[in-house]
GROMACS .gro file of C-alpha atoms in nm:
model
  408
    1MET     CA    1   9.657  12.976   9.116
    2ALA     CA    2   9.293  13.046   9.036
    3THR     CA    3   9.286  13.372   8.845
    4ASN     CA    4   9.500  13.637   8.686
    5LEU     CA    5   9.468  14.012   8.637
    6TRP     CA    6   9.388  14.084   8.275
    7GLU     CA    7   9.550  14.426   8.271
    8GLY     CA    8   9.783  14.610   8.508
    9GLU     CA    9   9.902  14.973   8.511
   10HIS     CA   10  10.193  15.117   8.709
   11GLN     CA   11  10.310  15.480   8.730
   12LEU     CA   12  10.689  15.521   8.702
   13GLY     CA   13  10.784  15.888   8.678
   14GLN     CA   14  10.635  16.017   8.352
   15TRP     CA   15  10.602  15.667   8.216
   16GLN     CA   16  10.304  15.441   8.240
   17ILE     CA   17  10.385  15.072   8.228
   18PHE     CA   18  10.118  14.829   8.112
   19ARG     CA   19  10.143  14.457   8.170
   20ASN     CA   20   9.884  14.236   8.007
   21PRO     CA   21   9.818  14.008   8.181
   22ALA     CA   22   9.955  14.153   8.504
   23LYS     CA   23  10.146  13.928   8.746
   24TRP     CA   24   9.992  13.814   9.072
   25THR     CA   25  10.176  13.602   9.327
   26GLY     CA   26  10.060  13.244   9.367
   27ASN     CA   27   9.843  13.332   9.665
   28GLY     CA   28   9.679  13.626   9.489
   29SER     CA   29   9.881  13.924   9.611
   30ARG     CA   30   9.900  14.214   9.363
   31LEU     CA   31  10.150  14.419   9.566
   32SER     CA   32  10.446  14.560   9.374
   33LYS     CA   33  10.658  14.444   9.670
   34PRO     CA   34  10.517  14.111   9.796
   35ASP     CA   35  10.503  14.049  10.169
   36PHE     CA   36  10.740  13.792  10.322
   37ASN     CA   37  10.446  13.553  10.364
   38ASP     CA   38  10.325  13.590  10.004
   39TRP     CA   39  10.405  13.312   9.758
   40TYR     CA   40  10.646  13.539   9.574
   41GLU     CA   41  10.831  13.248   9.415
   42THR     CA   42  10.521  13.150   9.215
   43VAL     CA   43  10.296  13.337   8.971
   44LYS     CA   44   9.921  13.306   8.965
   45ILE     CA   45   9.806  13.124   8.654
   46ASN     CA   46   9.504  13.232   8.453
   47TYR     CA   47   9.254  12.948   8.482
   48GLY     CA   48   8.986  13.139   8.297
   49ILE     CA   49   8.833  13.356   8.570
   50SER     CA   50   8.872  13.733   8.553
   51PRO     CA   51   8.884  13.951   8.867
   52ASP     CA   52   8.517  14.040   8.822
   53GLY     CA   53   8.424  13.671   8.831
   54HIS     CA   54   8.359  13.619   8.460
   55LYS     CA   55   8.429  13.261   8.348
   56ASP     CA   56   8.577  13.165   8.012
   57PHE     CA   57   8.446  12.810   8.040
   58ALA     CA   58   8.121  12.623   8.087
   59SER     CA   59   7.988  12.548   8.434
   60LEU     CA   60   7.923  12.187   8.523
   61PRO     CA   61   7.555  12.092   8.538
   62GLU     CA   62   7.429  12.063   8.897
   63ASP     CA   63   7.370  11.687   8.870
   64PHE     CA   64   7.729  11.613   8.762
   65GLY     CA   65   7.856  11.554   9.113
   66HIS     CA   66   7.779  11.185   9.107
   67LYS     CA   67   7.855  11.114   8.744
   68SER     CA   68   8.154  10.902   8.649
   69PHE     CA   69   8.489  11.038   8.532
   70THR     CA   70   8.402  10.902   8.187
   71GLU     CA   71   8.093  11.123   8.173
   72HIS     CA   72   8.299  11.421   8.291
   73PHE     CA   73   8.554  11.351   8.018
   74GLU     CA   74   8.280  11.335   7.754
   75PHE     CA   75   8.132  11.663   7.877
   76TRP     CA   76   8.458  11.853   7.822
   77LYS     CA   77   8.526  11.702   7.479
   78ASN     CA   78   8.272  11.940   7.328
   79GLN     CA   79   8.373  12.249   7.526
   80VAL     CA   80   8.620  12.528   7.464
   81VAL     CA   81   8.850  12.556   7.766
   82PRO     CA   82   9.133  12.795   7.864
   83ASP     CA   83   9.472  12.721   7.717
   84SER     CA   84   9.621  12.678   8.066
   85TRP     CA   85   9.388  12.381   8.125
   86ILE     CA   86   9.520  12.205   7.815
   87LYS     CA   87   9.882  12.267   7.912
   88PHE     CA   88   9.836  12.131   8.262
   89ARG     CA   89   9.650  11.827   8.129
   90ASP     CA   90   9.930  11.755   7.884
   91ILE     CA   91  10.192  11.787   8.159
   92ALA     CA   92  10.003  11.538   8.375
   93LEU     CA   93   9.959  11.290   8.089
   94PHE     CA   94  10.330  11.316   8.010
   95TRP     CA   95  10.423  11.216   8.364
   96LEU     CA   96  10.175  10.929   8.360
   97ASP     CA   97  10.359  10.798   8.054
   98GLU     CA   98  10.680  10.826   8.255
   99GLY     CA   99  10.537  10.595   8.522
  100VAL     CA  100  10.401  10.841   8.780
  101ASP     CA  101  10.118  10.684   8.984
  102GLY     CA  102   9.930  10.999   9.078
  103PHE     CA  103   9.943  11.361   9.191
  104ARG     CA  104   9.913  11.570   9.507
  105TYR     CA  105   9.755  11.910   9.435
  106ASP     CA  106   9.848  12.217   9.639
  107MET     CA  107   9.561  12.443   9.753
  108ALA     CA  108   9.316  12.299   9.500
  109GLU     CA  109   9.032  12.521   9.621
  110MET     CA  110   9.209  12.823   9.468
  111VAL     CA  111   9.140  12.674   9.125
  112PRO     CA  112   8.786  12.640   8.980
  113VAL     CA  113   8.633  12.300   9.036
  114GLU     CA  114   8.554  12.277   8.664
  115PHE     CA  115   8.927  12.268   8.590
  116TRP     CA  116   8.968  11.967   8.819
  117SER     CA  117   8.677  11.793   8.649
  118PHE     CA  118   8.855  11.844   8.315
  119MET     CA  119   9.201  11.757   8.449
  120ASN     CA  120   9.116  11.457   8.665
  121SER     CA  121   8.877  11.295   8.421
  122SER     CA  122   9.153  11.315   8.157
  123ILE     CA  123   9.397  11.153   8.399
  124LYS     CA  124   9.152  10.878   8.496
  125MET     CA  125   9.075  10.803   8.131
  126LYS     CA  126   9.444  10.729   8.082
  127LYS     CA  127   9.509  10.566   8.422
  128PRO     CA  128   9.189  10.478   8.612
  129ASP     CA  129   9.381  10.387   8.927
  130ALA     CA  130   9.582  10.711   8.940
  131PHE     CA  131   9.599  10.846   9.296
  132LEU     CA  132   9.465  11.205   9.315
  133MET     CA  133   9.498  11.388   9.647
  134ALA     CA  134   9.439  11.755   9.718
  135GLU     CA  135   9.444  12.032   9.976
  136VAL     CA  136   9.098  12.181  10.028
  137TYR     CA  137   9.069  12.361  10.360
  138ASN     CA  138   8.715  12.495  10.335
  139PRO     CA  139   8.481  12.220  10.464
  140GLN     CA  140   8.193  12.375  10.268
  141LEU     CA  141   8.379  12.286   9.947
  142TYR     CA  142   8.478  11.928  10.035
  143ARG     CA  143   8.196  11.759   9.848
  144ASP     CA  144   8.227  11.978   9.538
  145TYR     CA  145   8.594  11.895   9.497
  146ILE     CA  146   8.542  11.524   9.567
  147PHE     CA  147   8.237  11.472   9.347
  148LYS     CA  148   8.255  11.745   9.083
  149GLY     CA  149   8.633  11.775   9.090
  150LYS     CA  150   8.679  11.395   9.084
  151MET     CA  151   8.938  11.396   9.365
  152ASP     CA  152   9.015  11.066   9.532
  153TYR     CA  153   9.118  11.215   9.867
  154LEU     CA  154   9.133  11.547  10.053
  155TYR     CA  155   9.341  11.625  10.361
  156ASP     CA  156   9.112  11.607  10.666
  157LYS     CA  157   9.279  11.903  10.832
  158VAL     CA  158   9.040  12.182  10.923
  159GLU     CA  159   8.804  11.975  11.135
  160PHE     CA  160   8.957  11.637  11.221
  161TYR     CA  161   9.331  11.715  11.246
  162ASP     CA  162   9.280  12.054  11.408
  163SER     CA  163   9.050  11.900  11.670
  164LEU     CA  164   9.293  11.619  11.748
  165LYS     CA  165   9.579  11.867  11.778
  166HIS     CA  166   9.397  12.070  12.042
  167ILE     CA  167   9.305  11.755  12.235
  168MET     CA  168   9.662  11.621  12.226
  169GLN     CA  169   9.788  11.961  12.346
  170GLY     CA  170   9.554  11.938  12.644
  171HIS     CA  171   9.312  12.224  12.579
  172GLY     CA  172   9.056  12.042  12.362
  173TRP     CA  173   8.779  11.802  12.461
  174THR     CA  174   8.733  11.461  12.301
  175ASP     CA  175   8.361  11.545  12.275
  176HIS     CA  176   8.436  11.725  11.948
  177ILE     CA  177   8.567  11.419  11.761
  178PRO     CA  178   8.235  11.225  11.733
  179VAL     CA  179   8.065  11.545  11.614
  180VAL     CA  180   8.326  11.592  11.339
  181GLN     CA  181   8.311  11.225  11.242
  182ASN     CA  182   7.932  11.224  11.215
  183GLY     CA  183   7.944  11.532  10.993
  184LEU     CA  184   8.176  11.359  10.747
  185MET     CA  185   8.012  11.017  10.734
  186ASP     CA  186   7.904  11.051  10.371
  187ILE     CA  187   8.258  11.133  10.252
  188GLU     CA  188   8.473  10.978  10.526
  189HIS     CA  189   8.649  10.741  10.288
  190GLN     CA  190   8.774  11.035  10.080
  191MET     CA  191   8.915  11.226  10.381
  192LEU     CA  192   9.285  11.153  10.432
  193HIS     CA  193   9.394  11.139  10.797
  194PHE     CA  194   9.737  11.258  10.912
  195LEU     CA  195   9.918  11.395  11.215
  196GLU     CA  196  10.220  11.534  11.030
  197ASN     CA  197  10.304  11.672  10.687
  198HIS     CA  198  10.544  11.932  10.548
  199ASP     CA  199  10.302  12.217  10.624
  200GLU     CA  200  10.239  12.119  10.986
  201GLN     CA  201  10.463  12.122  11.289
  202ARG     CA  202  10.633  11.800  11.386
  203ILE     CA  203  10.464  11.626  11.679
  204ALA     CA  204  10.784  11.607  11.884
  205CYS     CA  205  10.879  11.975  11.845
  206PRO     CA  206  10.822  12.200  12.150
  207GLU     CA  207  10.579  12.415  11.952
  208PHE     CA  208  10.341  12.118  11.908
  209LEU     CA  209  10.368  11.850  12.180
  210GLY     CA  210  10.739  11.835  12.266
  211ASN     CA  211  10.712  11.458  12.305
  212ALA     CA  212  10.625  11.206  12.033
  213GLU     CA  213  10.465  10.976  12.292
  214LYS     CA  214  10.182  11.226  12.342
  215ALA     CA  215  10.056  11.159  11.989
  216LYS     CA  216   9.992  10.789  12.050
  217PRO     CA  217   9.620  10.819  12.138
  218GLY     CA  218   9.567  11.061  11.848
  219MET     CA  219   9.737  10.819  11.612
  220VAL     CA  220   9.517  10.530  11.727
  221VAL     CA  221   9.201  10.737  11.683
  222SER     CA  222   9.317  10.870  11.346
  223ALA     CA  223   9.390  10.519  11.214
  224THR     CA  224   9.080  10.342  11.346
  225ILE     CA  225   8.780  10.577  11.366
  226SER     CA  226   8.679  10.553  10.999
  227THR     CA  227   8.750  10.395  10.661
  228SER     CA  228   8.971  10.694  10.578
  229PRO     CA  229   9.329  10.623  10.466
  230THR     CA  230   9.597  10.732  10.713
  231MET     CA  231   9.923  10.896  10.608
  232ILE     CA  232  10.250  10.870  10.803
  233TYR     CA  233  10.503  11.145  10.731
  234PHE     CA  234  10.860  11.018  10.711
  235GLY     CA  235  11.032  11.021  11.049
  236GLN     CA  236  10.706  11.054  11.243
  237GLU     CA  237  10.737  10.691  11.351
  238VAL     CA  238  11.074  10.760  11.522
  239GLY     CA  239  10.985  11.098  11.672
  240GLU     CA  240  11.164  11.337  11.434
  241PRO     CA  241  11.133  11.685  11.600
  242ALA     CA  242  11.258  11.912  11.316
  243ALA     CA  243  11.487  12.090  11.561
  244GLU     CA  244  11.733  12.220  11.302
  245SER     CA  245  11.725  12.579  11.172
  246PRO     CA  246  11.652  12.533  10.801
  247GLY     CA  247  11.697  12.893  10.692
  248PHE     CA  248  11.348  12.937  10.549
  249GLY     CA  249  11.109  12.996  10.835
  250SER     CA  250  11.183  12.852  11.179
  251PRO     CA  251  11.240  12.509  11.334
  252SER     CA  252  10.942  12.276  11.403
  253ARG     CA  253  10.875  12.180  11.039
  254THR     CA  254  11.080  11.974  10.795
  255SER     CA  255  11.132  12.235  10.526
  256ILE     CA  256  11.074  12.159  10.159
  257PHE     CA  257  11.253  12.480  10.063
  258ASP     CA  258  11.596  12.413  10.215
  259TYR     CA  259  11.842  12.129  10.247
  260VAL     CA  260  11.819  12.019  10.608
  261GLY     CA  261  11.889  11.699  10.797
  262VAL     CA  262  11.634  11.476  10.972
  263PRO     CA  263  11.859  11.313  11.235
  264HIS     CA  264  11.606  11.075  11.391
  265PHE     CA  265  11.510  10.938  11.051
  266GLN     CA  266  11.875  10.923  10.946
  267ARG     CA  267  11.941  10.699  11.244
  268TRP     CA  268  11.679  10.464  11.103
  269VAL     CA  269  11.840  10.476  10.757
  270ASN     CA  270  12.170  10.379  10.928
  271ASN     CA  271  12.408  10.447  10.641
  272LYS     CA  272  12.160  10.307  10.387
  273LYS     CA  273  12.110   9.977  10.570
  274PHE     CA  274  11.751  10.086  10.652
  275ASP     CA  275  11.748   9.868  10.962
  276GLY     CA  276  11.717  10.122  11.244
  277GLY     CA  277  12.058  10.025  11.369
  278GLN     CA  278  12.130  10.367  11.520
  279LEU     CA  279  11.794  10.424  11.684
  280SER     CA  280  11.775  10.478  12.059
  281PRO     CA  281  11.565  10.234  12.268
  282LYS     CA  282  11.295  10.502  12.299
  283GLU     CA  283  11.284  10.554  11.922
  284LYS     CA  284  11.264  10.178  11.865
  285GLU     CA  285  10.974  10.152  12.108
  286LEU     CA  286  10.787  10.429  11.928
  287ARG     CA  287  10.842  10.263  11.591
  288THR     CA  288  10.717   9.932  11.734
  289PHE     CA  289  10.396  10.109  11.840
  290TYR     CA  290  10.343  10.245  11.486
  291ARG     CA  291  10.427   9.908  11.331
  292ASN     CA  292  10.183   9.717  11.555
  293LEU     CA  293   9.905   9.970  11.496
  294LEU     CA  294   9.941   9.994  11.119
  295ASN     CA  295   9.990   9.621  11.065
  296PHE     CA  296   9.668   9.561  11.255
  297THR     CA  297   9.471   9.822  11.063
  298ILE     CA  298   9.559   9.690  10.717
  299ASN     CA  299   9.422   9.345  10.806
  300SER     CA  300   9.112   9.446  11.003
  301SER     CA  301   8.776   9.398  10.834
  302ALA     CA  302   8.600   9.589  11.114
  303LEU     CA  303   8.791   9.906  11.026
  304MET     CA  304   8.636   9.894  10.680
  305GLY     CA  305   8.296   9.824  10.834
  306LYS     CA  306   8.056  10.011  11.061
  307TYR     CA  307   8.121  10.279  11.323
  308LYS     CA  308   7.930  10.390  11.630
  309ASP     CA  309   8.020  10.646  11.894
  310ILE     CA  310   7.985  10.527  12.255
  311HIS     CA  311   8.161  10.831  12.401
  312PHE     CA  312   7.854  11.039  12.478
  313TYR     CA  313   7.664  10.736  12.611
  314ASN     CA  314   7.944  10.678  12.862
  315LYS     CA  315   7.967  11.044  12.953
  316ASP     CA  316   7.601  11.023  13.051
  317HIS     CA  317   7.606  10.679  13.218
  318THR     CA  318   7.958  10.604  13.343
  319GLU     CA  319   8.112  10.743  13.661
  320TYR     CA  320   8.469  10.875  13.617
  321TYR     CA  321   8.447  10.863  13.239
  322ASN     CA  322   8.548  11.209  13.107
  323HIS     CA  323   8.645  11.437  12.816
  324ARG     CA  324   9.011  11.327  12.816
  325VAL     CA  325   8.900  10.980  12.705
  326LEU     CA  326   8.743  10.877  12.374
  327SER     CA  327   8.565  10.551  12.293
  328PHE     CA  328   8.385  10.407  11.992
  329VAL     CA  329   8.309  10.071  11.833
  330ARG     CA  330   8.387   9.931  11.488
  331TRP     CA  331   8.255   9.608  11.347
  332SER     CA  332   8.209   9.382  11.048
  333GLU     CA  333   8.044   9.043  11.016
  334ASN     CA  334   8.360   8.868  11.137
  335GLU     CA  335   8.521   9.119  11.373
  336LYS     CA  336   8.401   9.338  11.659
  337LEU     CA  337   8.621   9.606  11.817
  338ILE     CA  338   8.595   9.842  12.112
  339ILE     CA  339   8.851  10.124  12.096
  340ILE     CA  340   8.939  10.343  12.395
  341SER     CA  341   9.209  10.611  12.410
  342ASN     CA  342   9.334  10.818  12.702
  343PHE     CA  343   9.470  11.155  12.585
  344ASP     CA  344   9.589  11.262  12.928
  345ALA     CA  345   9.967  11.249  12.978
  346GLY     CA  346   9.950  11.237  13.357
  347GLN     CA  347   9.639  11.056  13.477
  348THR     CA  348   9.520  10.695  13.481
  349PHE     CA  349   9.143  10.659  13.454
  350GLY     CA  350   8.935  10.370  13.583
  351PHE     CA  351   8.570  10.318  13.498
  352ASP     CA  352   8.302  10.067  13.401
  353LEU     CA  353   8.285  10.124  13.023
  354LYS     CA  354   7.939  10.047  12.890
  355LEU     CA  355   7.808   9.923  12.556
  356PRO     CA  356   7.456  10.052  12.489
  357ARG     CA  357   7.167   9.820  12.415
  358GLU     CA  358   7.163   9.896  12.042
  359ILE     CA  359   7.523   9.772  12.004
  360ILE     CA  360   7.457   9.458  12.208
  361ARG     CA  361   7.162   9.378  11.983
  362GLU     CA  362   7.352   9.469  11.664
  363TRP     CA  363   7.634   9.235  11.764
  364GLY     CA  364   7.393   8.957  11.860
  365LEU     CA  365   7.526   8.923  12.216
  366GLN     CA  366   7.336   8.747  12.495
  367ASP     CA  367   7.352   8.802  12.870
  368SER     CA  368   7.684   8.629  12.931
  369THR     CA  369   8.060   8.687  12.971
  370TYR     CA  370   8.285   8.734  12.669
  371GLN     CA  371   8.663   8.750  12.652
  372MET     CA  372   8.839   9.038  12.480
  373LYS     CA  373   9.206   9.092  12.393
  374ASP     CA  374   9.406   9.403  12.314
  375GLU     CA  375   9.519   9.394  11.951
  376LEU     CA  376   9.794   9.652  11.997
  377PHE     CA  377  10.020   9.455  12.231
  378LYS     CA  378   9.827   9.130  12.278
  379GLU     CA  379   9.917   9.071  12.645
  380LYS     CA  380   9.616   9.254  12.792
  381LYS     CA  381   9.293   9.052  12.818
  382LEU     CA  382   8.963   9.182  12.955
  383SER     CA  383   8.612   9.053  13.011
  384LEU     CA  384   8.289   9.193  12.868
  385PHE     CA  385   7.986   9.124  13.088
  386VAL     CA  386   7.644   9.160  12.929
  387GLU     CA  387   7.353   9.202  13.170
  388ASN     CA  388   7.003   9.313  13.074
  389GLU     CA  389   7.134   9.391  12.725
  390ILE     CA  390   7.395   9.639  12.851
  391GLY     CA  391   7.765   9.561  12.818
  392HIS     CA  392   8.015   9.631  13.097
  393ILE     CA  393   8.396   9.628  13.078
  394ARG     CA  394   8.622   9.729  13.366
  395ILE     CA  395   8.876   9.966  13.214
  396ASP     CA  396   9.193  10.093  13.382
  397ILE     CA  397   9.371  10.295  13.117
  398GLN     CA  398   9.717  10.441  13.170
  399PRO     CA  399   9.828  10.789  13.058
  400LEU     CA  400   9.847  10.807  12.676
  401GLU     CA  401   9.737  10.442  12.650
  402SER     CA  402   9.495  10.309  12.390
  403LEU     CA  403   9.316   9.977  12.381
  404ILE     CA  404   9.187   9.807  12.066
  405LEU     CA  405   8.979   9.531  12.218
  406SER     CA  406   8.859   9.250  11.994
  407LEU     CA  407   8.574   9.022  12.093
  408ASN     CA  408   8.662   8.652  12.092
   0.00000   0.00000   0.00000
């Protein structure tokens, strides 16, 4: 998608065949016979970069990362740009006129960031609230494509999702999550969280977890650790396993290339009644979990407020606390939350969870006893004891259980 070969030459018997410009597959393969894994159904577009790296367009000034889309738009008004840029812009503006609310861009990092500056500023000039989401899988490029490329959101895959996946599968440590989160603090709101999409394996398939219940702690962490938006892929909330053989590729993903059923989701659709009438009790319970979690998150001011890791503090100061558990706090002026998740599918953990002195002072708590309730299912109530400016909560957390404790 980023470049094209300006001239190609092929030997066929005594004939030489020239193609100008030559065709590359969408992922950049120049083979005369593309590999099965090449994007042979797409052709690489010339975005104005030749194979030797020459650019047929102006580079953005270094300080343009934090300038508005209006300033980006004005910059390109006086520039000569490749014809492909103009065509793509016109296509996008056409669909905005048709009522489209935004765009999801595939593998945006394969296209020069200057093109996105031109494209997205044109879109925002026409529809300032257009939703612009992109795949960028090189963390070193995140900030360029958010600030210079004027993207609203990027998939948070390579660090956050990949780390959660390993933890949910049992061979990753929760220690990695606070490190990832701290590294993204300046752009966290632009990093889209997810546990499923069309490129990734379904949670419930044997190749991933084999059981949708095992994703519950990952879903809680994904939805509550930052101000990032969280995406639910259709059928995730009822445990769709993508068990059918779609024809393109293998089971475990819901293919976008073939017509294939999604039986768990179809049971929710229930002959277009959309009432879940055919769901099993287990599927209904899973959907209730997602409903309770997401309904809480959209109304929580703390989840749009401040974040602090307490995981490493408890690893250092709390007996029986371990790397299969994750804990952190979120707060706003009117709401204070302690969030604990147990990623282990077989073990219950009991420990005296502690709140460090800096949190106790930040929250304005005195040496006293405070009541807390679980916002996920309401029935669980716990006590927070503050002594010598250190908070203590007795936690007994079941396998795959999460607690979102709010301070009364």
